[in-house]
Amino acid sequence: MKKASGFEIVAARCWNLLNEGKPFTPIFTISVYALYHMNQWGDGGFWERFALGLLAALPLFALYFYYDFPLFLRNYLWFPVVAALLLWRDTALDLGMYALGIGLFLFFTIYFWGTFYYHLRIGTSWWNFKRFWKLVLKNSDSTSGNAQEQLPKFLLLLFVVDTAGAKWAGTSLETSDFGWGTYVWFLIGTAIYAWVLHRYLFDWKPKEIAGYTVPAAVPARTQDGKVFVLVIDGMRKDRFEEANAPFLKKWRAEGTEYTQMETVYPARTVVCFSSMFTGTYPREHGITSNMVWKLGIKVESIFDSLRKVGKRGRLLGIAHLIDSMGDDVESVTAVMHNDKADRNIMERAKLIMAEQDPDLLVVQFIATDQTGHSMGALYDEYRQKIEEADALIAEFVGWLAERGDADNATFIVCADHGQADGIGGHGHLDEGERYVPFFLYGPDVRSGVKVDAKHSLVSVAPTLSYLLGTPLPSHSRGPVLTDAFE
């Protein structure tokens, strides 16, 4: 299987500018305004109006970049739109510009992203838009595909850019009839409104662990076996229950299951992996979305801990993870037919074991997640990918057993996050995202145990430290999962 090329790594970062909701909003707003006025590009007056409008809207751009308005809070985004229309009710609306914005947004999300992009990248049907439009309208994550968040945001921003620019150009602040005093109070009111909503209504973030990890009060391992973390990216807990996955369910029954294993916020892939393998939260490790502005985590990872004791770990995953975990990632290309993705990843995992023989191998199976994003998590195709992952993991473990690598090994099987209804959305912890399948299996793992107490994925790194006999990563906060061990 091919590694992610240098071009793919750069392209993935560029795509995140459009895929992640925060950078998308200003990029899209500015693009729509410029495209609509394309016939005026040769007029110096247009550029004056455009620049002044952007300057006036800058505080609002910043406010909407800072605040997500997650889940039901996005419904409150329409109140500032209505307020602006009432305050500047004498303004003639350029309906063509707003129609262009809505049309381009629907074209981008439903056809360019949901059909053209996914067809070229993972081989979905050219007719995927017939389903994808319904998914976009329901989607609730932090991406640009969240129509109910993006529409009121960019419509208000277009209104401010257009109205302020037109009324300010050729005048001064004192002579402009825009109503700057009114606008300042509008900005202050909108900022307070956003703060109040997020302060008092945004109350479903997972509670963070206050202190750092203390050494586990369990005996040291008697056998020095390898550890494998098998991550089925984006696997919903309820859909795993529905799937015909005999191998993994047998392991779960014969190992230790954590029934309330909670992901982190925001539940984005790069964020979750960073938390899993550092043992801490986004505010501390520095990765707060799939769009990584400053490359690399700010704290130690389990891979750093392994190096301290002369051991080696590898993370086999997509190019996005390089932005966080750097050279510890063995990248895989995400540009291939989705039906072949997990098979190719498993073959690459075999190659890594044969050539590098790491003490820790993390494998990211991506087909389930990609199916949820492209076709929805509540459809049969999504469940089928879980079943395919089950068969592939059974095959991989059989191959490890033939080599003798499975004898004393410990396996952790989990998802990094679930997926909500819509375009496989994950980020704001909608239904289906928060709790993930999580169980351990191996000779040192207790058999037939279910742990119902709430735990967090930040416990992965310290548990790996215990299993592999390494120091804890520098900022690890999760407790070692001691309930799993004899």
Coordinates of C-alpha atoms in Angstrom, one line a residue:
M1 CA 0.0 0.0 0.0
K2 CA 1.3 3.5 -0.9
K3 CA 2.3 6.0 1.7
A4 CA 0.7 9.4 1.5
S5 CA 2.7 11.4 -0.9
G6 CA 4.1 14.9 -0.1
F7 CA 1.4 16.3 -2.4
E8 CA -1.3 14.5 -0.6
I9 CA -0.1 15.7 2.8
V10 CA -0.1 19.3 1.6
A11 CA -3.5 18.8 -0.2
A12 CA -5.0 17.4 3.0
R13 CA -4.0 20.6 4.8
C14 CA -5.4 22.8 2.1
W15 CA -8.7 20.8 2.1
N16 CA -9.1 21.4 5.8
L17 CA -9.3 25.1 5.1
L18 CA -12.6 24.3 3.3
N19 CA -13.6 21.3 5.3
E20 CA -13.3 22.8 8.8
G21 CA -16.1 25.2 9.5
K22 CA -14.1 28.0 11.2
P23 CA -11.8 28.8 8.3
F24 CA -14.5 28.0 5.7
T25 CA -16.8 30.8 6.8
P26 CA -14.5 33.8 6.0
I27 CA -13.1 32.1 2.9
F28 CA -16.6 31.4 1.5
T29 CA -18.1 34.8 2.4
I30 CA -15.2 36.7 0.8
S31 CA -15.3 34.5 -2.3
V32 CA -19.1 34.9 -2.8
Y33 CA -18.9 38.7 -2.5
A34 CA -16.0 38.9 -4.9
L35 CA -17.6 36.5 -7.5
Y36 CA -20.9 38.3 -7.4
H37 CA -19.2 41.6 -8.2
M38 CA -16.8 40.1 -10.8
N39 CA -18.0 42.6 -13.4
Q40 CA -16.8 45.5 -11.1
W41 CA -13.3 44.2 -10.6
G42 CA -11.9 46.9 -13.0
D43 CA -13.6 49.7 -10.9
G44 CA -11.4 51.1 -8.2
G45 CA -14.5 52.1 -6.3
F46 CA -15.5 48.5 -5.9
W47 CA -12.3 47.6 -4.2
E48 CA -12.7 50.5 -1.8
R49 CA -16.2 49.3 -0.9
F50 CA -15.0 45.8 -0.6
A51 CA -12.1 46.7 1.7
L52 CA -14.1 49.0 3.9
G53 CA -16.9 46.4 4.2
L54 CA -14.4 43.7 5.2
L55 CA -12.9 46.1 7.8
A56 CA -16.3 46.8 9.2
A57 CA -17.2 43.1 9.4
L58 CA -13.9 42.0 10.9
P59 CA -15.1 41.9 14.5
L60 CA -18.0 39.7 13.4
F61 CA -15.7 37.4 11.4
A62 CA -13.6 37.1 14.6
L63 CA -16.6 36.4 16.8
Y64 CA -17.9 33.7 14.5
F65 CA -14.4 32.1 14.3
Y66 CA -14.2 32.0 18.1
Y67 CA -17.7 30.7 18.8
D68 CA -18.9 27.4 17.3
F69 CA -22.6 27.6 18.2
P70 CA -22.7 23.8 18.5
L71 CA -25.8 21.6 18.1
F72 CA -29.0 23.4 19.1
L73 CA -27.1 26.7 19.8
R74 CA -26.9 27.1 16.0
N75 CA -30.7 27.9 16.0
Y76 CA -29.9 31.1 17.9
L77 CA -27.7 32.3 15.0
W78 CA -30.8 33.6 13.2
F79 CA -31.6 36.2 15.9
P80 CA -28.6 38.5 14.9
V81 CA -29.7 38.2 11.3
V82 CA -33.2 39.3 12.1
A83 CA -31.8 42.1 14.3
A84 CA -29.6 43.4 11.5
L85 CA -32.4 43.4 9.0
L86 CA -34.6 45.4 11.5
L87 CA -31.8 47.9 12.4
W88 CA -31.0 48.6 8.7
R89 CA -34.4 48.1 7.3
D90 CA -34.0 51.0 4.9
T91 CA -31.3 49.0 3.1
A92 CA -32.2 47.6 -0.3
L93 CA -31.2 43.9 -0.2
D94 CA -29.3 42.5 -3.2
L95 CA -31.2 39.3 -3.3
G96 CA -29.1 38.0 -6.2
M97 CA -26.0 38.0 -4.0
Y98 CA -27.6 36.0 -1.2
A99 CA -29.1 33.6 -3.7
L100 CA -25.6 33.1 -5.2
G101 CA -24.3 32.4 -1.7
I102 CA -26.9 29.8 -0.9
G103 CA -26.6 28.2 -4.3
L104 CA -22.8 28.0 -4.1
F105 CA -22.9 26.6 -0.6
L106 CA -25.4 23.8 -1.7
F107 CA -23.3 23.1 -4.8
F108 CA -20.1 22.9 -2.8
T109 CA -21.4 20.6 0.0
I110 CA -23.8 18.4 -2.0
Y111 CA -22.1 18.0 -5.4
F112 CA -18.5 19.1 -5.2
W113 CA -17.8 17.6 -1.8
G114 CA -20.5 14.9 -1.5
T115 CA -20.3 13.6 -5.0
F116 CA -17.3 14.8 -7.1
Y117 CA -14.7 14.8 -4.3
Y118 CA -15.8 11.5 -2.8
H119 CA -16.0 9.8 -6.2
L120 CA -12.5 10.8 -7.1
R121 CA -11.1 10.0 -3.6
I122 CA -12.9 6.9 -2.5
G123 CA -15.0 5.8 -5.4
T124 CA -18.5 6.6 -4.4
S125 CA -21.2 6.8 -7.0
W126 CA -21.7 9.8 -9.3
W127 CA -25.3 9.7 -8.0
N128 CA -24.3 10.1 -4.3
F129 CA -25.9 13.6 -4.3
K130 CA -29.3 11.9 -4.2
R131 CA -28.6 10.9 -0.6
F132 CA -26.0 13.5 0.4
W133 CA -28.4 16.5 0.2
K134 CA -30.5 15.0 3.0
L135 CA -27.3 14.3 5.1
V136 CA -26.1 18.0 4.7
L137 CA -29.4 19.4 6.0
K138 CA -29.3 17.2 9.1
N139 CA -25.5 17.5 9.7
S140 CA -24.5 18.9 13.1
D141 CA -20.7 18.8 13.3
S142 CA -18.0 21.5 13.2
T143 CA -17.3 21.2 9.5
S144 CA -18.4 23.4 6.6
G145 CA -21.1 20.8 5.9
N146 CA -23.1 22.1 8.8
A147 CA -25.7 24.0 6.8
Q148 CA -27.8 25.1 9.8
E149 CA -24.7 26.8 11.2
Q150 CA -23.1 28.1 8.0
L151 CA -26.1 29.7 6.4
P152 CA -27.0 32.3 9.0
K153 CA -23.3 33.0 9.6
F154 CA -22.3 33.8 6.0
L155 CA -25.6 35.5 5.2
L156 CA -25.2 38.0 8.0
L157 CA -21.5 38.6 7.1
L158 CA -22.4 39.2 3.5
F159 CA -25.1 41.7 4.6
V160 CA -22.6 43.6 6.8
V161 CA -19.8 43.6 4.1
D162 CA -22.2 44.8 1.5
T163 CA -24.1 47.4 3.5
A164 CA -21.2 48.9 5.4
G165 CA -19.0 49.0 2.4
A166 CA -21.6 50.8 0.2
K167 CA -22.5 53.4 2.9
W168 CA -18.9 54.0 4.0
A169 CA -17.1 54.4 0.7
G170 CA -16.5 57.9 -0.4
T171 CA -17.5 59.3 3.0
S172 CA -16.0 59.5 6.5
L173 CA -17.1 57.8 9.6
E174 CA -18.8 61.1 10.6
T175 CA -20.7 61.7 7.4
S176 CA -21.6 58.1 6.5
D177 CA -25.2 57.2 6.9
F178 CA -24.5 53.6 7.9
G179 CA -25.2 54.3 11.6
W180 CA -21.9 53.4 13.2
G181 CA -23.1 54.0 16.7
T182 CA -25.9 51.5 16.1
Y183 CA -23.4 49.0 14.5
V184 CA -21.1 49.2 17.5
W185 CA -23.9 48.4 19.8
F186 CA -25.0 45.6 17.5
L187 CA -21.5 44.1 17.7
I188 CA -21.4 44.5 21.5
G189 CA -24.9 42.9 21.8
T190 CA -24.0 40.0 19.5
A191 CA -20.8 39.3 21.4
I192 CA -22.6 39.3 24.8
Y193 CA -25.3 37.2 23.2
A194 CA -22.8 34.6 22.0
W195 CA -21.0 34.6 25.4
V196 CA -24.2 34.1 27.3
L197 CA -25.3 31.2 25.1
H198 CA -22.0 29.4 25.3
R199 CA -21.5 30.1 29.0
Y200 CA -24.9 28.9 30.2
L201 CA -26.3 26.6 27.5
F202 CA -23.2 24.9 26.2
D203 CA -23.0 22.4 29.1
W204 CA -22.3 19.0 27.5
K205 CA -18.5 19.0 27.2
P206 CA -16.9 16.0 29.0
K207 CA -15.5 17.0 32.4
E208 CA -11.7 17.1 32.4
I209 CA -9.6 15.3 34.9
A210 CA -7.9 17.9 37.1
G211 CA -4.7 16.3 38.1
Y212 CA -2.0 14.3 36.4
T213 CA -1.8 10.5 36.2
V214 CA -0.5 8.8 39.3
P215 CA 1.4 5.5 38.9
A216 CA -0.9 2.5 38.7
A217 CA -1.6 0.6 41.9
V218 CA -1.3 -2.8 40.1
P219 CA 1.6 -5.2 39.9
A220 CA 4.1 -4.8 37.1
R221 CA 3.5 -7.0 34.1
T222 CA 5.2 -10.4 34.3
Q223 CA 5.5 -10.8 30.5
D224 CA 7.1 -8.3 28.1
G225 CA 4.7 -8.7 25.1
K226 CA 3.8 -6.3 22.3
V227 CA 0.8 -4.0 22.4
F228 CA -1.6 -3.4 19.5
V229 CA -4.2 -0.6 19.4
L230 CA -6.7 -1.3 16.7
V231 CA -8.8 1.9 16.0
I232 CA -11.9 1.5 13.9
D233 CA -12.2 5.2 13.1
G234 CA -15.7 6.6 13.5
M235 CA -17.4 3.4 14.7
R236 CA -20.6 4.1 16.5
K237 CA -21.2 2.1 19.6
D238 CA -24.8 1.2 18.7
R239 CA -23.9 0.3 15.1
F240 CA -21.2 -2.0 16.4
E241 CA -23.9 -3.8 18.5
E242 CA -26.0 -4.3 15.3
A243 CA -23.1 -5.5 13.2
N244 CA -22.3 -9.2 12.6
A245 CA -18.8 -9.0 14.1
P246 CA -18.1 -12.4 15.7
F247 CA -14.4 -12.1 16.2
L248 CA -14.4 -8.7 18.0
K249 CA -17.5 -9.6 20.0
K250 CA -15.8 -12.8 21.1
W251 CA -12.8 -10.8 22.2
R252 CA -15.0 -8.4 24.0
A253 CA -16.7 -11.2 25.9
E254 CA -13.4 -12.8 26.8
G255 CA -11.7 -9.6 27.7
T256 CA -12.5 -6.4 29.6
E257 CA -15.0 -3.9 28.2
Y258 CA -15.4 -0.3 29.2
T259 CA -19.1 0.4 28.5
Q260 CA -18.9 4.2 29.1
M261 CA -15.7 5.1 27.3
E262 CA -16.0 8.8 26.4
T263 CA -14.2 10.6 23.6
V264 CA -12.9 14.2 24.0
Y265 CA -14.2 17.5 22.8
P266 CA -14.1 18.5 20.0
A267 CA -14.4 14.9 18.7
R268 CA -12.4 15.4 15.5
T269 CA -10.0 12.6 14.4
V270 CA -6.7 14.4 14.8
V271 CA -7.9 15.8 18.2
C272 CA -8.9 12.4 19.5
F273 CA -5.8 10.6 18.4
S274 CA -3.7 13.4 20.0
S275 CA -5.6 13.0 23.3
M276 CA -5.4 9.2 23.2
F277 CA -1.7 9.1 22.8
T278 CA -0.7 12.0 25.0
G279 CA -3.1 11.3 27.8
T280 CA -4.4 14.9 27.9
Y281 CA -6.9 17.3 26.5
P282 CA -6.8 19.6 23.4
R283 CA -6.2 22.8 25.5
E284 CA -2.9 21.2 26.7
H285 CA -1.6 19.2 23.7
G286 CA -2.5 22.1 21.3
I287 CA -4.5 20.2 18.7
T288 CA -8.0 21.6 18.6
S289 CA -9.3 20.6 15.2
N290 CA -8.3 18.7 12.1
M291 CA -7.0 22.0 10.8
V292 CA -3.6 22.2 12.6
W293 CA -2.2 25.7 12.4
K294 CA 1.0 25.0 14.2
L295 CA 2.4 21.5 13.5
G296 CA 3.1 19.1 16.3
I297 CA 1.7 18.4 19.7
K298 CA 3.0 20.6 22.5
V299 CA 3.5 17.8 25.0
E300 CA 5.0 14.3 25.2
S301 CA 3.3 11.3 23.6
I302 CA 3.5 7.6 24.4
F303 CA 6.0 7.4 21.4
D304 CA 8.3 9.8 23.3
S305 CA 8.0 7.6 26.4
L306 CA 8.9 4.5 24.4
R307 CA 12.1 6.1 23.1
K308 CA 13.2 6.9 26.7
V309 CA 13.4 3.1 27.4
G310 CA 14.8 2.1 24.0
K311 CA 11.5 0.8 22.6
R312 CA 9.7 1.7 19.4
G313 CA 6.1 2.5 18.5
R314 CA 4.5 3.3 15.2
L315 CA 1.1 4.8 14.3
L316 CA -0.3 3.6 10.9
G317 CA -2.8 6.2 9.8
I318 CA -3.9 9.0 7.4
A319 CA -1.8 12.0 6.4
H320 CA -3.8 14.3 8.7
L321 CA -2.2 12.6 11.7
I322 CA 1.3 13.7 10.6
D323 CA 0.3 17.3 11.5
S324 CA 0.0 16.2 15.1
M325 CA 2.2 13.1 15.7
G326 CA 5.0 13.9 13.1
D327 CA 7.5 11.2 12.3
D328 CA 5.8 8.6 14.6
V329 CA 3.2 8.2 11.8
E330 CA 3.5 5.7 9.1
S331 CA 1.2 7.4 6.6
V332 CA -1.3 5.7 4.3
T333 CA -2.9 7.2 1.3
A334 CA -6.5 8.0 1.7
V335 CA -7.0 8.3 -2.1
M336 CA -8.2 4.8 -3.0
H337 CA -11.5 3.0 -3.4
N338 CA -13.1 2.7 0.0
D339 CA -13.8 -1.0 -0.5
K340 CA -10.0 -1.6 -0.6
A341 CA -8.9 0.8 2.1
D342 CA -9.0 -1.4 5.2
R343 CA -7.5 -4.4 3.4
N344 CA -4.6 -2.3 2.2
I345 CA -4.1 -0.8 5.7
M346 CA -4.0 -4.3 7.1
E347 CA -1.4 -5.5 4.6
R348 CA 0.7 -2.4 5.4
A349 CA 0.4 -3.3 9.1
K350 CA 1.9 -6.7 8.3
L351 CA 4.7 -5.1 6.4
I352 CA 5.5 -2.8 9.3
M353 CA 5.6 -5.7 11.7
A354 CA 7.8 -7.8 9.4
E355 CA 10.3 -5.0 8.7
Q356 CA 10.3 -2.9 11.9
D357 CA 8.9 -5.1 14.6
P358 CA 7.7 -2.3 16.9
D359 CA 6.8 -2.8 20.5
L360 CA 3.6 -0.8 20.0
L361 CA 1.6 -0.7 16.8
V362 CA -1.4 1.6 16.4
V363 CA -3.6 0.8 13.3
Q364 CA -6.3 3.2 12.1
F365 CA -8.9 1.5 10.0
I366 CA -10.6 4.2 8.0
A367 CA -13.3 2.6 5.8
T368 CA -16.1 2.8 8.4
D369 CA -15.4 6.5 9.0
Q370 CA -15.2 7.3 5.3
T371 CA -18.5 5.5 4.6
G372 CA -20.2 7.4 7.4
H373 CA -19.0 10.7 5.9
S374 CA -19.9 9.9 2.4
M375 CA -23.1 7.9 2.8
G376 CA -24.3 8.4 6.3
A377 CA -23.8 6.4 9.5
L378 CA -27.3 5.0 9.8
Y379 CA -27.3 3.1 6.5
D380 CA -26.4 -0.5 5.7
E381 CA -23.1 0.4 4.0
Y382 CA -21.8 1.7 7.3
R383 CA -22.6 -1.4 9.2
Q384 CA -21.0 -3.5 6.5
K385 CA -17.7 -1.7 6.9
I386 CA -17.7 -2.6 10.6
E387 CA -18.3 -6.2 9.6
E388 CA -15.4 -6.1 7.1
A389 CA -13.1 -4.6 9.7
D390 CA -14.0 -7.5 12.0
A391 CA -13.0 -10.0 9.4
L392 CA -9.7 -8.2 8.6
I393 CA -8.7 -7.9 12.2
A394 CA -9.3 -11.6 12.7
E395 CA -7.1 -12.3 9.7
F396 CA -4.4 -9.9 11.0
V397 CA -4.4 -11.5 14.5
G398 CA -4.1 -14.9 12.9
W399 CA -1.1 -13.7 11.0
L400 CA 0.5 -12.3 14.2
A401 CA -0.1 -15.7 15.9
E402 CA 1.7 -17.5 13.2
R403 CA 4.7 -15.3 13.8
G404 CA 4.5 -15.7 17.6
D405 CA 3.7 -12.0 18.1
A406 CA 0.3 -12.6 19.5
D407 CA 1.3 -15.0 22.3
N408 CA 2.0 -12.4 25.1
A409 CA 0.4 -9.4 23.3
T410 CA -2.3 -7.1 24.6
F411 CA -4.8 -5.7 22.2
I412 CA -6.9 -2.6 22.6
V413 CA -9.9 -2.3 20.2
C414 CA -11.7 1.0 20.1
A415 CA -13.0 3.9 18.1
D416 CA -11.7 7.5 18.4
H417 CA -15.2 8.9 18.2
G418 CA -18.7 7.9 16.9
Q419 CA -20.7 9.5 14.2
A420 CA -24.0 11.5 14.3
D421 CA -26.7 11.5 11.7
G422 CA -25.9 13.5 8.7
I423 CA -22.6 13.4 6.8
G424 CA -21.0 11.1 9.4
G425 CA -20.7 14.2 11.5
H426 CA -18.5 14.3 14.6
G427 CA -17.2 17.1 16.6
H428 CA -19.9 18.6 18.9
L429 CA -20.9 15.3 20.6
D430 CA -24.3 14.9 19.0
E431 CA -26.1 11.5 19.5
G432 CA -23.9 8.6 18.5
E433 CA -20.6 10.5 18.9
R434 CA -19.8 10.6 22.6
Y435 CA -19.4 7.0 23.8
V436 CA -17.2 4.6 21.8
P437 CA -16.7 0.8 21.8
F438 CA -13.6 0.0 23.9
F439 CA -12.3 -3.3 25.2
L440 CA -9.0 -5.0 25.9
Y441 CA -7.9 -8.5 25.3
G442 CA -4.7 -10.5 26.2
P443 CA -3.1 -12.9 28.7
D444 CA -2.9 -10.2 31.4
V445 CA -6.4 -8.9 30.8
R446 CA -9.3 -10.0 33.0
S447 CA -11.8 -12.1 31.2
G448 CA -15.5 -11.5 31.1
V449 CA -15.4 -8.1 32.9
K450 CA -17.6 -5.1 32.2
V451 CA -16.6 -1.8 33.7
D452 CA -19.6 0.5 33.7
A453 CA -18.0 3.5 35.4
K454 CA -17.4 6.5 33.0
H455 CA -13.8 6.7 31.6
S456 CA -12.1 8.8 29.0
L457 CA -9.9 8.1 26.0
V458 CA -7.2 10.1 27.7
S459 CA -6.6 6.9 29.7
V460 CA -5.1 5.1 26.6
A461 CA -1.6 6.7 26.9
P462 CA -1.0 5.9 30.6
T463 CA -2.4 2.4 30.1
L464 CA 0.0 1.9 27.3
S465 CA 2.8 3.2 29.5
Y466 CA 1.9 0.6 32.1
L467 CA 1.7 -2.2 29.6
L468 CA 5.0 -1.3 28.0
G469 CA 7.0 -0.3 31.1
T470 CA 7.7 3.3 30.1
P471 CA 7.5 6.6 32.0
L472 CA 4.2 8.4 31.8
P473 CA 4.0 11.0 29.0
S474 CA 4.7 14.4 30.6
H475 CA 1.1 15.7 30.7
S476 CA -0.8 12.5 31.1
R477 CA -4.0 13.0 33.0
G478 CA -6.0 9.9 32.5
P479 CA -5.9 7.1 35.1
V480 CA -4.4 3.7 34.1
L481 CA -7.3 1.3 33.3
T482 CA -6.5 -0.9 36.2
D483 CA -9.8 -2.7 36.3
A484 CA -8.7 -4.6 33.2
F485 CA -5.7 -6.3 34.7
E486 CA -5.3 -9.4 36.9

